[in-house]
Backbone as a ProteinNet text record, in pm:
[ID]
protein_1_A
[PRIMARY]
XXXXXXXXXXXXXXXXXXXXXXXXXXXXXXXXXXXXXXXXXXXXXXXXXXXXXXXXXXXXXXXXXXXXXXXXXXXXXXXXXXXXXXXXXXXXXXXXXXXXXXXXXXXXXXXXXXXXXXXXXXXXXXXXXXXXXXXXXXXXXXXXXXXXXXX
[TERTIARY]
7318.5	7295.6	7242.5	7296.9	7219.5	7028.6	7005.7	6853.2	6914.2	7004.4	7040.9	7074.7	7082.1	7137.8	7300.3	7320.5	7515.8	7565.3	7615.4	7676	7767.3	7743.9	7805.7	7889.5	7905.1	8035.5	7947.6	8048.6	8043.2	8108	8048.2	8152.9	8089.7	8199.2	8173.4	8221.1	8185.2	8158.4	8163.3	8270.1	8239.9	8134.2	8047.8	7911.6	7941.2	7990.4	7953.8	7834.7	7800.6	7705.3	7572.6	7655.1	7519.4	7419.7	7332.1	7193.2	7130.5	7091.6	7061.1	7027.8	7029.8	6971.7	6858.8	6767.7	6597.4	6526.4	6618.5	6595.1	6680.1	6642.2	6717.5	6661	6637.9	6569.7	6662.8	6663.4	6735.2	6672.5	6776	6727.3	6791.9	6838.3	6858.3	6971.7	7072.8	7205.5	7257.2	7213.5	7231.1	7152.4	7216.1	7121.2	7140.8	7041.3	7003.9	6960.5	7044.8	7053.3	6958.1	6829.3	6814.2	6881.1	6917.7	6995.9	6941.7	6945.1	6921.3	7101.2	7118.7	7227.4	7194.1	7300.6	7281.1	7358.8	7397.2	7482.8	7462.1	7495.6	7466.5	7303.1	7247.5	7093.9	7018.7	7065.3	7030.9	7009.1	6910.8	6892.5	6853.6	6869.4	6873.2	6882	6814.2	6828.9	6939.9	6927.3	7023.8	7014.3	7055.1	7028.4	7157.4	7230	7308.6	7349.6	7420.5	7419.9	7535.5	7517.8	7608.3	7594.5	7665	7723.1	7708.2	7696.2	7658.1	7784.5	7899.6	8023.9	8003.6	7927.2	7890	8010.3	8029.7	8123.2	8054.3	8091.3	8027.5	8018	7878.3	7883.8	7925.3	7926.6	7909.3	7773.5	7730.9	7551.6	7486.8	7472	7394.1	7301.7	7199.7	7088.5	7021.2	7057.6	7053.4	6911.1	6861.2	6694.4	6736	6738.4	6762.7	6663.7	6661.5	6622	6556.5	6449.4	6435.8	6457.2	6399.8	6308.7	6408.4	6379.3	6468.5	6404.9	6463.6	6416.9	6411.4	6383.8	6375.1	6321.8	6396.9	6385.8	6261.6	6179.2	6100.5	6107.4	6073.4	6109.8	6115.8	6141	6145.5	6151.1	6121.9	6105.2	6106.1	6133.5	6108	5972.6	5922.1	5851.7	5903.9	5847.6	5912.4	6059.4	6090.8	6254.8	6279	6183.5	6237.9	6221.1	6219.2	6200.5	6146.1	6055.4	5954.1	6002.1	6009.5	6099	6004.6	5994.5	5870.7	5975.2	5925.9	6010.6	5945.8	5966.5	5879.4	5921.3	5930.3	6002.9	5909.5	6058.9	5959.9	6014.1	5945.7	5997.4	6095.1	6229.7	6270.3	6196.7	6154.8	6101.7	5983.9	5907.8	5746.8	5697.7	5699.7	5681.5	5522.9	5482.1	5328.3	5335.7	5438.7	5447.2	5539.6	5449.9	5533.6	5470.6	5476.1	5412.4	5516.8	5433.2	5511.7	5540.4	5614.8	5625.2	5707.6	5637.7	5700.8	5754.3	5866.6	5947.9	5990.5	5988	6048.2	6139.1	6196.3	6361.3	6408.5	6468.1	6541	6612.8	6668.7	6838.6	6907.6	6911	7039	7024.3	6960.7	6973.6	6885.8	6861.3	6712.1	6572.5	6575.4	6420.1	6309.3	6248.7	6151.5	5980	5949.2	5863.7	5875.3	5752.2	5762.1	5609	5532.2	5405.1	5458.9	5377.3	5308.2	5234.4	5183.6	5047.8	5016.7	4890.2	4847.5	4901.3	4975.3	5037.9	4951.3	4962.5	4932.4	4827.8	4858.3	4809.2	4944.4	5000.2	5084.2	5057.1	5166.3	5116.8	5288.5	5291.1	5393.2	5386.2	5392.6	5413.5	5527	5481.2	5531.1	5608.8	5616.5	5618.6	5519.9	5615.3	5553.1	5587.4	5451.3	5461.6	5369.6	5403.8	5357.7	5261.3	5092.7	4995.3	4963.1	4871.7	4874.6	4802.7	4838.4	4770.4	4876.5	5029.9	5084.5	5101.5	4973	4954.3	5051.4	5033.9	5135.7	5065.9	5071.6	5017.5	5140.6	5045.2	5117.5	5055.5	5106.6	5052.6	5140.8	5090.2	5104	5062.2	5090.6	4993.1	4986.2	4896.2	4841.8	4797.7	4821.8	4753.3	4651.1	4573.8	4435.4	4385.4	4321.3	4279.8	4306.6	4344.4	4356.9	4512.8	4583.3	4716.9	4701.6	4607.1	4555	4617.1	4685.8	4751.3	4656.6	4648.6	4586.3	4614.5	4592.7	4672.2	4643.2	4658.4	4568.5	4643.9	4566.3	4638	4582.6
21371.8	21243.4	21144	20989.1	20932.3	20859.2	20786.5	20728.3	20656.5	20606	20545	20661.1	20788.9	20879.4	20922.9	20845.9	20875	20999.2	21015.4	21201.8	21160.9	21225.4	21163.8	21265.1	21346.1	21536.3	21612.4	21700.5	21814.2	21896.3	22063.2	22139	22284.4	22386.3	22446.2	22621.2	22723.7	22807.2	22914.4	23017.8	23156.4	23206.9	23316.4	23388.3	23470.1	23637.5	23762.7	23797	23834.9	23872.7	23777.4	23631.5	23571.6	23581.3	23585	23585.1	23478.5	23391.5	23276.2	23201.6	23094.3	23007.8	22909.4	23013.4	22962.7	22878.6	22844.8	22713.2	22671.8	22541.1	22514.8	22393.7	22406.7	22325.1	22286.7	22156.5	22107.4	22092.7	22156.7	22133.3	22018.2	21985.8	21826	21838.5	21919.9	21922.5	22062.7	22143.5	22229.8	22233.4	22259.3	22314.7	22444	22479.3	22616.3	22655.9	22739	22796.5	22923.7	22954.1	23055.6	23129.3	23255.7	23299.8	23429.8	23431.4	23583.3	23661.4	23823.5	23856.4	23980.3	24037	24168.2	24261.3	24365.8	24501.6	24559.4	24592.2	24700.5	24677.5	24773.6	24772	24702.6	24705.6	24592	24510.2	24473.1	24279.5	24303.3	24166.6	24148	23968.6	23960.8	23829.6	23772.1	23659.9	23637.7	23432.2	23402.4	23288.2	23271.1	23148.6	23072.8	22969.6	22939	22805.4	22724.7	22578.9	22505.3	22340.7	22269.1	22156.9	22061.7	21938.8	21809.5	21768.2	21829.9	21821.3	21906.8	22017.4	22121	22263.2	22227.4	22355.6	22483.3	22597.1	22732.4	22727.6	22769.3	22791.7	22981.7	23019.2	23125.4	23204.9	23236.7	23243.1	23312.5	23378.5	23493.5	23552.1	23523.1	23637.9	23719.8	23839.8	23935.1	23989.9	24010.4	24063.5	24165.5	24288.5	24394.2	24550.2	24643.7	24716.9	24852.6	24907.2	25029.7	24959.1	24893	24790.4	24717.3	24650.4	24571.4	24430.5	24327.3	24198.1	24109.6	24027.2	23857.7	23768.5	23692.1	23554.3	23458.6	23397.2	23336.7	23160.4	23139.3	23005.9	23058.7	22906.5	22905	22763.1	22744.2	22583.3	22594.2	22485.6	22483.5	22487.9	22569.8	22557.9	22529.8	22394.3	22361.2	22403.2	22510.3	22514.5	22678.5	22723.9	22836.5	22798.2	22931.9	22877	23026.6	23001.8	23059.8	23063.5	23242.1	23273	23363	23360.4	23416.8	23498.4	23632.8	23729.1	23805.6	23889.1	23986	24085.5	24182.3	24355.9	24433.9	24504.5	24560.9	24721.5	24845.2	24960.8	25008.5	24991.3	24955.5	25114.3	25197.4	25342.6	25356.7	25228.3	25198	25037.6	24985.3	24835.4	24787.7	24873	24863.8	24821.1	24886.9	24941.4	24773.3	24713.6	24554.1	24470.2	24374.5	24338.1	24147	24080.3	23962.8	24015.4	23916	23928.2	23829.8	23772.7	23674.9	23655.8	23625.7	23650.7	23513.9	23569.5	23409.4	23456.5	23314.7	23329.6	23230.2	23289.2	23187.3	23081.7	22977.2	22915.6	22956.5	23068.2	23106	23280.8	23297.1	23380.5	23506.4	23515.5	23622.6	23680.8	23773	23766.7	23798.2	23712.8	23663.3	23782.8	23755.5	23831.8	23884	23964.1	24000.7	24027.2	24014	24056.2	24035.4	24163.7	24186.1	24138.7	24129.7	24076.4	24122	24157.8	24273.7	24381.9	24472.8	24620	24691.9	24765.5	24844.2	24734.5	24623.1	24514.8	24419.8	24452	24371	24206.8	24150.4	24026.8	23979.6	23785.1	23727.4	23585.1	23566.8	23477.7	23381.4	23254.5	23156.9	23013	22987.8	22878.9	22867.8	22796	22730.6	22620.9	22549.1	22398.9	22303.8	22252.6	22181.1	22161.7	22169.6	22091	22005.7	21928.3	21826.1	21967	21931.8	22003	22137.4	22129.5	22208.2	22318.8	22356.4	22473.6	22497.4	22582.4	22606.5	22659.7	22612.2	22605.4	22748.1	22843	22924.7	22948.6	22928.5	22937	23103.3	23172	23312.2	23350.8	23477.2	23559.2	23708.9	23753.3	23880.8	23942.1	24117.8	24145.3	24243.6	24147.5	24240	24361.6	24438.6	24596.7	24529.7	24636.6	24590.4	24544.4	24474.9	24440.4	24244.2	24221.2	24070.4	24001.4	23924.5	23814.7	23718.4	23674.3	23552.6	23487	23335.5	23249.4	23289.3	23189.2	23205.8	23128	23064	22962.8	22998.2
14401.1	14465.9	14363.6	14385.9	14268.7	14396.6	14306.2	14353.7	14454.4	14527.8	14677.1	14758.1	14721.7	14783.4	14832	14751.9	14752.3	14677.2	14732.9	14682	14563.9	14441.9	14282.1	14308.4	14365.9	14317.8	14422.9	14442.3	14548.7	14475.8	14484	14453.9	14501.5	14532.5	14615.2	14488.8	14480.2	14431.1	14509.4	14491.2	14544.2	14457.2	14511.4	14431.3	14548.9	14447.3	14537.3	14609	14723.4	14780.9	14786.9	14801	14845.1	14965	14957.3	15048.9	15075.9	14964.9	15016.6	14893.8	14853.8	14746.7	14734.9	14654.4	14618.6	14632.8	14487.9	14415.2	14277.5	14265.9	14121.5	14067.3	13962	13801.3	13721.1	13664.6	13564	13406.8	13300.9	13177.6	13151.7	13013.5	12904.4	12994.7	12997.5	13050.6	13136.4	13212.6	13278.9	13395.4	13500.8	13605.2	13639.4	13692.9	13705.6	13836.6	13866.7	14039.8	14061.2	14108.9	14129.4	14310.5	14282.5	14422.2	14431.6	14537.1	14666.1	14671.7	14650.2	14662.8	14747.1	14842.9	14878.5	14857.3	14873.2	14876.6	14920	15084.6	15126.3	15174.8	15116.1	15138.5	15031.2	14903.4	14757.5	14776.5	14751	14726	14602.6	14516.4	14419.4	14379.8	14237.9	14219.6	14124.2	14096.9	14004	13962.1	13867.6	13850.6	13741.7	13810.3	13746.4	13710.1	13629.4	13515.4	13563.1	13561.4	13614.2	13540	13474.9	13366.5	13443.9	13398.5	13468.3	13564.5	13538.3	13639.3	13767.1	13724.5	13889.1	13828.5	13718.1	13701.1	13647.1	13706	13699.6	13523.9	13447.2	13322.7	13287.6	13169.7	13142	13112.5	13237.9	13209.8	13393.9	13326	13435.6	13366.2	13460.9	13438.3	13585.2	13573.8	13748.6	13726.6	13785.9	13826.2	13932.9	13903	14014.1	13922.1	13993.7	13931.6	14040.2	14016	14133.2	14282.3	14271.6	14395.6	14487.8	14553.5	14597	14558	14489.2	14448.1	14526	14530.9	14640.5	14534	14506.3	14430.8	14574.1	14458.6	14560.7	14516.4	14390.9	14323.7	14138	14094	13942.8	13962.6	13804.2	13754.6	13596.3	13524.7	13438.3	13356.3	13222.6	13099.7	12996.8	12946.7	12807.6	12799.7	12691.7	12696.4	12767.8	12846	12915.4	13070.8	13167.8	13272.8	13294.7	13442.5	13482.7	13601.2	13658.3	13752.6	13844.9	13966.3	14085.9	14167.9	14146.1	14198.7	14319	14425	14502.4	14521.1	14445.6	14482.2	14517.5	14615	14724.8	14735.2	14723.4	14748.2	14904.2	14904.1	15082.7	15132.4	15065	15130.2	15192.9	15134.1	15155	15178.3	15278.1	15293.6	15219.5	15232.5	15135	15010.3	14961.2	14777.8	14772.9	14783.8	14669.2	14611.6	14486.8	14425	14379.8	14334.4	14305.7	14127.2	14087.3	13924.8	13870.4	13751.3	13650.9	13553.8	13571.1	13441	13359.5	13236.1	13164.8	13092.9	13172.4	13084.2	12991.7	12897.7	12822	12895.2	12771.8	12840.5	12796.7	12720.5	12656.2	12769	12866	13002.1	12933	12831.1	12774.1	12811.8	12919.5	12968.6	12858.8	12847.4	12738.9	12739.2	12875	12953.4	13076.2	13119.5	13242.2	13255.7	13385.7	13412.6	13567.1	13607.5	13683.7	13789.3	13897.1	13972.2	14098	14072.7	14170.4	14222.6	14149.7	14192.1	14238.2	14360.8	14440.7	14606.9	14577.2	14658.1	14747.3	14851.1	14887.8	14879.4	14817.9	14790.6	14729.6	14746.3	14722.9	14676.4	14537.9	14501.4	14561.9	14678.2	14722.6	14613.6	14549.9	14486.9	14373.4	14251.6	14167.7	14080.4	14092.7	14061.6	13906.6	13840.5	13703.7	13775.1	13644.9	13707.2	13532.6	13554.5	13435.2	13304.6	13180.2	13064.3	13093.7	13098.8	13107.3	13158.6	13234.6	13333.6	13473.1	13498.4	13636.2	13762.4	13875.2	13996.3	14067.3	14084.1	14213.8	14360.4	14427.7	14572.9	14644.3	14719.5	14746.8	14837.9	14921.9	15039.4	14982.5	15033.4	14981.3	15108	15156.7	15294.5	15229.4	15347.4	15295.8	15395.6	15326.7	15450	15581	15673.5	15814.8	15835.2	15750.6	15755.3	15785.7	15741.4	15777	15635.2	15721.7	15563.2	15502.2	15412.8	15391.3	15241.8	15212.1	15131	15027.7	14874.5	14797.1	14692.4	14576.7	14526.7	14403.3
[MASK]
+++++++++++++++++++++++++++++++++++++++++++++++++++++++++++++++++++++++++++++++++++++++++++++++++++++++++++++++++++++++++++++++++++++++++++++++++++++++

């Protein structure tokens, strides 16, 4: 859309086993799709690259692994991007944890941590705060099965 809100291009994309779509961040010249996929009982993430025309790039990066994944958000850092994941054991609804990964633009996972394993909990969103830091907002259940926020 431009700043009056007029639609500049439309374009429409098959993507196997979509689930649902996240979010998406723009670099100098790419945007970047984060997506929800399933298979069967799999979920899994995945994030893809797309040119100022809307045309599919050559660029995947999939987040899958024991667990079952759920893309929650991403945004850009400087020249990588910072990706909020929640895997979850499907054998044990207890056993899940959020986790952050940074990715290249050239689709390279850079890092990975962790947060709070063995604590159900889900990184909701994340957002720039001034002095380059990053704002995450989340729920975590505490003894008893009682949810509650946390920022």
């Amino acid at each position: 859309l431009d700043a009056g809100g007029k639609t500049i291009f439309e374009k429409r994309h098959k993507t196997d086993g979509l689930d649902r779509v996240v979010a998406a961040t723009l670099s100098k010249d790419r945007l970047y799709v984060l997506l929800g996929a399933k298979k069967g009982e799999r979920n899994s993430g995945r994030i893809e690259s797309f040119d100022g025309k809307g045309e599919k790039q050559k660029f995947a990066v999939t987040f899958d692994g024991e667990r079952n994944v759920f893309p929650q958000d991403m945004m850009m850092s400087g020249d990588q991007m910072l990706v909020a994941l929640w895997e979850k054991n499907n054998k044990n609804d207890k056993d899940n944890l959020s986790v952050l990964k940074r990715v290249s633009l050239s689709g390279k996972i850079i890092s990975e941590r962790e947060y709070l394993p063995g604590v159900p909990n889900r990184i909701r969103s994340l957002s720039r705060i001034t002095g380059g830091g990053v704002l995450a907002v989340g729920d975590i259940e505490r003894p008893g099965g009682i949810q509650a926020g946390w920022v």
